[in-house]
Amino acid sequence: MKKLVGMVALAACCSVPMFAQDMGGMKMSKPASKEAMPSPRHEADVDLAGKKVHISYGAPSVRGRKVLGTDLVPYTTWWRTGANEATTFETTGDVMVGSLHVPAGKYTLVTLPAEGQWQLVLCKHTGQWGTERFAAEDLGKVPMMKTAIPKQELMSIGFEKTAGKKTQLHIKWDTFDVSVPVTAM
């Protein structure tokens, strides 16, 4: 009898799938590889008079969805500014992002979308997956300028109008472009 109960218990355990559960359409575990991610990893780099800035982010696509003011990118809720792993901002020297002094190092970049002016936040905590937020470790936040653009399917982060120690950091997706100046110190 004990043998039969043990075999039934073993069979039940072996029949349970050993992968992440689907919680309302949201995967709760990391993909096995970066290639398996539906939103590919992209990078943006700039050299400001010898001080390098590197941004790494997951680039989601619109795919026919409404982006702003929805569950995808809600207003007045912190957004990881991309998809999958948190977006990172790394600099080899001190820079100013807007009015925020950013010492050399690696940070998590998040934004606070709004119908009007957005906020960009750099956080000292790095390495988190998805939307996990560590507000107590924020380096600071700065306002971003928002403008309308023609529809852009794939989200992009890049640097424009680079000259010497100055550039503009742009985040573009769907019909919005938010930007902030970056200056090497």
mmCIF file of N, CA and C in Angstrom, residues 72-138:
data_model
loop_
_atom_site.group_PDB
_atom_site.id
_atom_site.type_symbol
_atom_site.label_atom_id
_atom_site.label_comp_id
_atom_site.label_asym_id
_atom_site.label_seq_id
_atom_site.Cartn_x
_atom_site.Cartn_y
_atom_site.Cartn_z
ATOM 1 N N LEU A 72 0.041 49.497 -21.329
ATOM 2 C CA LEU A 72 1.370 49.339 -21.914
ATOM 3 C C LEU A 72 2.334 50.412 -21.388
ATOM 4 N N VAL A 73 1.958 51.672 -21.494
ATOM 5 C CA VAL A 73 2.744 52.792 -20.953
ATOM 6 C C VAL A 73 1.752 53.757 -20.297
ATOM 7 N N PRO A 74 1.358 53.461 -19.053
ATOM 8 C CA PRO A 74 0.359 54.308 -18.388
ATOM 9 C C PRO A 74 0.927 55.659 -17.965
ATOM 10 N N TYR A 75 0.057 56.647 -17.968
ATOM 11 C CA TYR A 75 0.456 57.959 -17.454
ATOM 12 C C TYR A 75 0.565 57.892 -15.939
ATOM 13 N N THR A 76 1.466 58.661 -15.385
ATOM 14 C CA THR A 76 1.715 58.811 -13.940
ATOM 15 C C THR A 76 2.094 57.513 -13.232
ATOM 16 N N THR A 77 2.633 56.554 -13.975
ATOM 17 C CA THR A 77 3.166 55.313 -13.401
ATOM 18 C C THR A 77 4.572 55.120 -13.961
ATOM 19 N N TRP A 78 5.520 54.758 -13.110
ATOM 20 C CA TRP A 78 6.899 54.567 -13.563
ATOM 21 C C TRP A 78 6.953 53.499 -14.634
ATOM 22 N N TRP A 79 7.715 53.767 -15.694
ATOM 23 C CA TRP A 79 7.865 52.850 -16.820
ATOM 24 C C TRP A 79 9.337 52.487 -16.959
ATOM 25 N N ARG A 80 9.613 51.226 -17.194
ATOM 26 C CA ARG A 80 11.007 50.775 -17.316
ATOM 27 C C ARG A 80 11.693 51.313 -18.573
ATOM 28 N N THR A 81 10.928 51.992 -19.424
ATOM 29 C CA THR A 81 11.467 52.638 -20.618
ATOM 30 C C THR A 81 12.086 51.609 -21.560
ATOM 31 N N GLY A 82 11.257 50.695 -21.978
ATOM 32 C CA GLY A 82 11.664 49.623 -22.863
ATOM 33 C C GLY A 82 10.926 48.362 -22.468
ATOM 34 N N ALA A 83 11.539 47.230 -22.735
ATOM 35 C CA ALA A 83 10.918 45.945 -22.432
ATOM 36 C C ALA A 83 11.953 44.998 -21.829
ATOM 37 N N ASN A 84 11.436 43.967 -21.175
ATOM 38 C CA ASN A 84 12.272 42.917 -20.588
ATOM 39 C C ASN A 84 13.146 43.464 -19.464
ATOM 40 N N GLU A 85 14.462 43.297 -19.559
ATOM 41 C CA GLU A 85 15.369 43.796 -18.519
ATOM 42 C C GLU A 85 15.258 45.315 -18.421
ATOM 43 N N ALA A 86 15.529 45.835 -17.248
ATOM 44 C CA ALA A 86 15.501 47.286 -17.067
ATOM 45 C C ALA A 86 16.534 47.954 -17.979
ATOM 46 N N THR A 87 16.234 49.165 -18.411
ATOM 47 C CA THR A 87 17.134 49.952 -19.246
ATOM 48 C C THR A 87 18.297 50.463 -18.397
ATOM 49 N N THR A 88 19.517 50.368 -18.929
ATOM 50 C CA THR A 88 20.684 50.836 -18.175
ATOM 51 C C THR A 88 21.327 52.037 -18.861
ATOM 52 N N PHE A 89 21.888 52.912 -18.036
ATOM 53 C CA PHE A 89 22.598 54.122 -18.460
ATOM 54 C C PHE A 89 23.962 54.044 -17.794
ATOM 55 N N GLU A 90 25.026 54.019 -18.592
ATOM 56 C CA GLU A 90 26.374 53.889 -18.035
ATOM 57 C C GLU A 90 27.276 54.971 -18.616
ATOM 58 N N THR A 91 28.074 55.598 -17.756
ATOM 59 C CA THR A 91 28.978 56.648 -18.206
ATOM 60 C C THR A 91 30.373 56.445 -17.605
ATOM 61 N N THR A 92 31.386 56.750 -18.414
ATOM 62 C CA THR A 92 32.771 56.597 -17.949
ATOM 63 C C THR A 92 33.288 57.841 -17.239
ATOM 64 N N GLY A 93 32.533 58.915 -17.274
ATOM 65 C CA GLY A 93 32.923 60.154 -16.601
ATOM 66 C C GLY A 93 31.689 60.898 -16.130
ATOM 67 N N ASP A 94 31.868 61.881 -15.279
ATOM 68 C CA ASP A 94 30.739 62.659 -14.769
ATOM 69 C C ASP A 94 30.057 63.422 -15.906
ATOM 70 N N VAL A 95 28.721 63.375 -15.908
ATOM 71 C CA VAL A 95 27.920 64.107 -16.890
ATOM 72 C C VAL A 95 26.755 64.791 -16.181
ATOM 73 N N MET A 96 26.161 65.730 -16.859
ATOM 74 C CA MET A 96 24.910 66.339 -16.420
ATOM 75 C C MET A 96 23.822 65.812 -17.342
ATOM 76 N N VAL A 97 22.765 65.267 -16.766
ATOM 77 C CA VAL A 97 21.577 64.884 -17.523
ATOM 78 C C VAL A 97 20.530 65.908 -17.119
ATOM 79 N N GLY A 98 20.238 66.836 -18.027
ATOM 80 C CA GLY A 98 19.434 67.984 -17.633
ATOM 81 C C GLY A 98 20.175 68.715 -16.532
ATOM 82 N N SER A 99 19.513 68.905 -15.386
ATOM 83 C CA SER A 99 20.157 69.578 -14.242
ATOM 84 C C SER A 99 20.705 68.597 -13.205
ATOM 85 N N LEU A 100 20.687 67.290 -13.526
ATOM 86 C CA LEU A 100 21.122 66.252 -12.588
ATOM 87 C C LEU A 100 22.594 65.895 -12.803
ATOM 88 N N HIS A 101 23.408 66.028 -11.748
ATOM 89 C CA HIS A 101 24.811 65.601 -11.802
ATOM 90 C C HIS A 101 24.849 64.080 -11.687
ATOM 91 N N VAL A 102 25.451 63.422 -12.685
ATOM 92 C CA VAL A 102 25.533 61.963 -12.724
ATOM 93 C C VAL A 102 27.007 61.564 -12.681
ATOM 94 N N PRO A 103 27.482 61.037 -11.531
ATOM 95 C CA PRO A 103 28.872 60.575 -11.454
ATOM 96 C C PRO A 103 29.099 59.368 -12.370
ATOM 97 N N ALA A 104 30.349 59.150 -12.763
ATOM 98 C CA ALA A 104 30.688 57.978 -13.564
ATOM 99 C C ALA A 104 30.126 56.737 -12.883
ATOM 100 N N GLY A 105 29.533 55.836 -13.668
ATOM 101 C CA GLY A 105 28.971 54.612 -13.108
ATOM 102 C C GLY A 105 27.837 54.077 -13.955
ATOM 103 N N LYS A 106 27.162 53.076 -13.407
ATOM 104 C CA LYS A 106 26.061 52.410 -14.104
ATOM 105 C C LYS A 106 24.782 52.618 -13.306
ATOM 106 N N TYR A 107 23.692 52.927 -14.020
ATOM 107 C CA TYR A 107 22.409 53.250 -13.400
ATOM 108 C C TYR A 107 21.274 52.583 -14.170
ATOM 109 N N THR A 108 20.121 52.482 -13.526
ATOM 110 C CA THR A 108 18.898 52.075 -14.203
ATOM 111 C C THR A 108 18.172 53.340 -14.625
ATOM 112 N N LEU A 109 17.698 53.367 -15.866
ATOM 113 C CA LEU A 109 16.967 54.511 -16.398
ATOM 114 C C LEU A 109 15.487 54.154 -16.448
ATOM 115 N N VAL A 110 14.649 54.944 -15.796
ATOM 116 C CA VAL A 110 13.194 54.793 -15.874
ATOM 117 C C VAL A 110 12.597 56.158 -16.184
ATOM 118 N N THR A 111 11.360 56.156 -16.648
ATOM 119 C CA THR A 111 10.676 57.414 -16.926
ATOM 120 C C THR A 111 9.299 57.405 -16.279
ATOM 121 N N LEU A 112 8.778 58.598 -16.069
ATOM 122 C CA LEU A 112 7.411 58.786 -15.586
ATOM 123 C C LEU A 112 6.661 59.502 -16.703
ATOM 124 N N PRO A 113 5.945 58.735 -17.541
ATOM 125 C CA PRO A 113 5.205 59.348 -18.641
ATOM 126 C C PRO A 113 4.048 60.209 -18.130
ATOM 127 N N ALA A 114 3.736 61.235 -18.888
ATOM 128 C CA ALA A 114 2.611 62.112 -18.578
ATOM 129 C C ALA A 114 2.074 62.669 -19.891
ATOM 130 N N GLU A 115 0.850 63.167 -19.854
ATOM 131 C CA GLU A 115 0.297 63.784 -21.058
ATOM 132 C C GLU A 115 1.115 65.010 -21.441
ATOM 133 N N GLY A 116 1.656 65.700 -20.454
ATOM 134 C CA GLY A 116 2.490 66.876 -20.703
ATOM 135 C C GLY A 116 3.954 66.525 -20.555
ATOM 136 N N GLN A 117 4.576 67.034 -19.509
ATOM 137 C CA GLN A 117 6.012 66.858 -19.296
ATOM 138 C C GLN A 117 6.338 65.528 -18.615
ATOM 139 N N TRP A 118 7.290 64.796 -19.179
ATOM 140 C CA TRP A 118 7.765 63.543 -18.609
ATOM 141 C C TRP A 118 8.893 63.821 -17.624
ATOM 142 N N GLN A 119 9.196 62.796 -16.797
ATOM 143 C CA GLN A 119 10.348 62.829 -15.895
ATOM 144 C C GLN A 119 11.259 61.649 -16.248
ATOM 145 N N LEU A 120 12.569 61.877 -16.219
ATOM 146 C CA LEU A 120 13.552 60.813 -16.371
ATOM 147 C C LEU A 120 14.209 60.625 -15.013
ATOM 148 N N VAL A 121 14.344 59.369 -14.585
ATOM 149 C CA VAL A 121 14.957 59.049 -13.294
ATOM 150 C C VAL A 121 16.135 58.115 -13.525
ATOM 151 N N LEU A 122 17.241 58.388 -12.854
ATOM 152 C CA LEU A 122 18.370 57.464 -12.826
ATOM 153 C C LEU A 122 18.461 56.902 -11.416
ATOM 154 N N CYS A 123 18.530 55.578 -11.330
ATOM 155 C CA CYS A 123 18.540 54.869 -10.052
ATOM 156 C C CYS A 123 19.867 54.123 -9.904
ATOM 157 N N LYS A 124 20.437 54.163 -8.707
ATOM 158 C CA LYS A 124 21.721 53.499 -8.443
ATOM 159 C C LYS A 124 21.590 51.977 -8.403
ATOM 160 N N HIS A 125 20.390 51.462 -8.189
ATOM 161 C CA HIS A 125 20.175 50.011 -8.163
ATOM 162 C C HIS A 125 20.104 49.514 -9.609
ATOM 163 N N THR A 126 20.908 48.515 -9.946
ATOM 164 C CA THR A 126 20.907 47.962 -11.303
ATOM 165 C C THR A 126 20.719 46.453 -11.254
ATOM 166 N N GLY A 127 20.451 45.877 -12.416
ATOM 167 C CA GLY A 127 20.362 44.427 -12.536
ATOM 168 C C GLY A 127 18.974 43.852 -12.366
ATOM 169 N N GLN A 128 17.977 44.679 -12.109
ATOM 170 C CA GLN A 128 16.635 44.145 -11.921
ATOM 171 C C GLN A 128 16.001 43.767 -13.258
ATOM 172 N N TRP A 129 15.035 42.909 -13.162
ATOM 173 C CA TRP A 129 14.293 42.445 -14.321
ATOM 174 C C TRP A 129 12.957 43.173 -14.352
ATOM 175 N N GLY A 130 12.567 43.623 -15.505
ATOM 176 C CA GLY A 130 11.227 44.168 -15.680
ATOM 177 C C GLY A 130 10.943 45.449 -14.945
ATOM 178 N N THR A 131 9.811 45.466 -14.255
ATOM 179 C CA THR A 131 9.303 46.710 -13.674
ATOM 180 C C THR A 131 9.642 46.897 -12.204
ATOM 181 N N GLU A 132 10.456 46.025 -11.642
ATOM 182 C CA GLU A 132 10.837 46.168 -10.236
ATOM 183 C C GLU A 132 11.521 47.519 -10.030
ATOM 184 N N ARG A 133 11.101 48.259 -9.012
ATOM 185 C CA ARG A 133 11.583 49.634 -8.808
ATOM 186 C C ARG A 133 12.149 49.809 -7.406
ATOM 187 N N PHE A 134 13.255 50.538 -7.287
ATOM 188 C CA PHE A 134 13.939 50.783 -6.023
ATOM 189 C C PHE A 134 14.073 52.290 -5.817
ATOM 190 N N ALA A 135 12.963 52.965 -5.547
ATOM 191 C CA ALA A 135 12.919 54.431 -5.456
ATOM 192 C C ALA A 135 13.871 54.989 -4.401
ATOM 193 N N ALA A 136 14.116 54.243 -3.330
ATOM 194 C CA ALA A 136 15.011 54.728 -2.270
ATOM 195 C C ALA A 136 16.440 54.915 -2.779
ATOM 196 N N GLU A 137 16.768 54.280 -3.902
ATOM 197 C CA GLU A 137 18.117 54.376 -4.453
ATOM 198 C C GLU A 137 18.201 55.303 -5.665
ATOM 199 N N ASP A 138 17.183 56.134 -5.868
ATOM 200 C CA ASP A 138 17.213 57.074 -6.987
ATOM 201 C C ASP A 138 18.343 58.079 -6.818
#
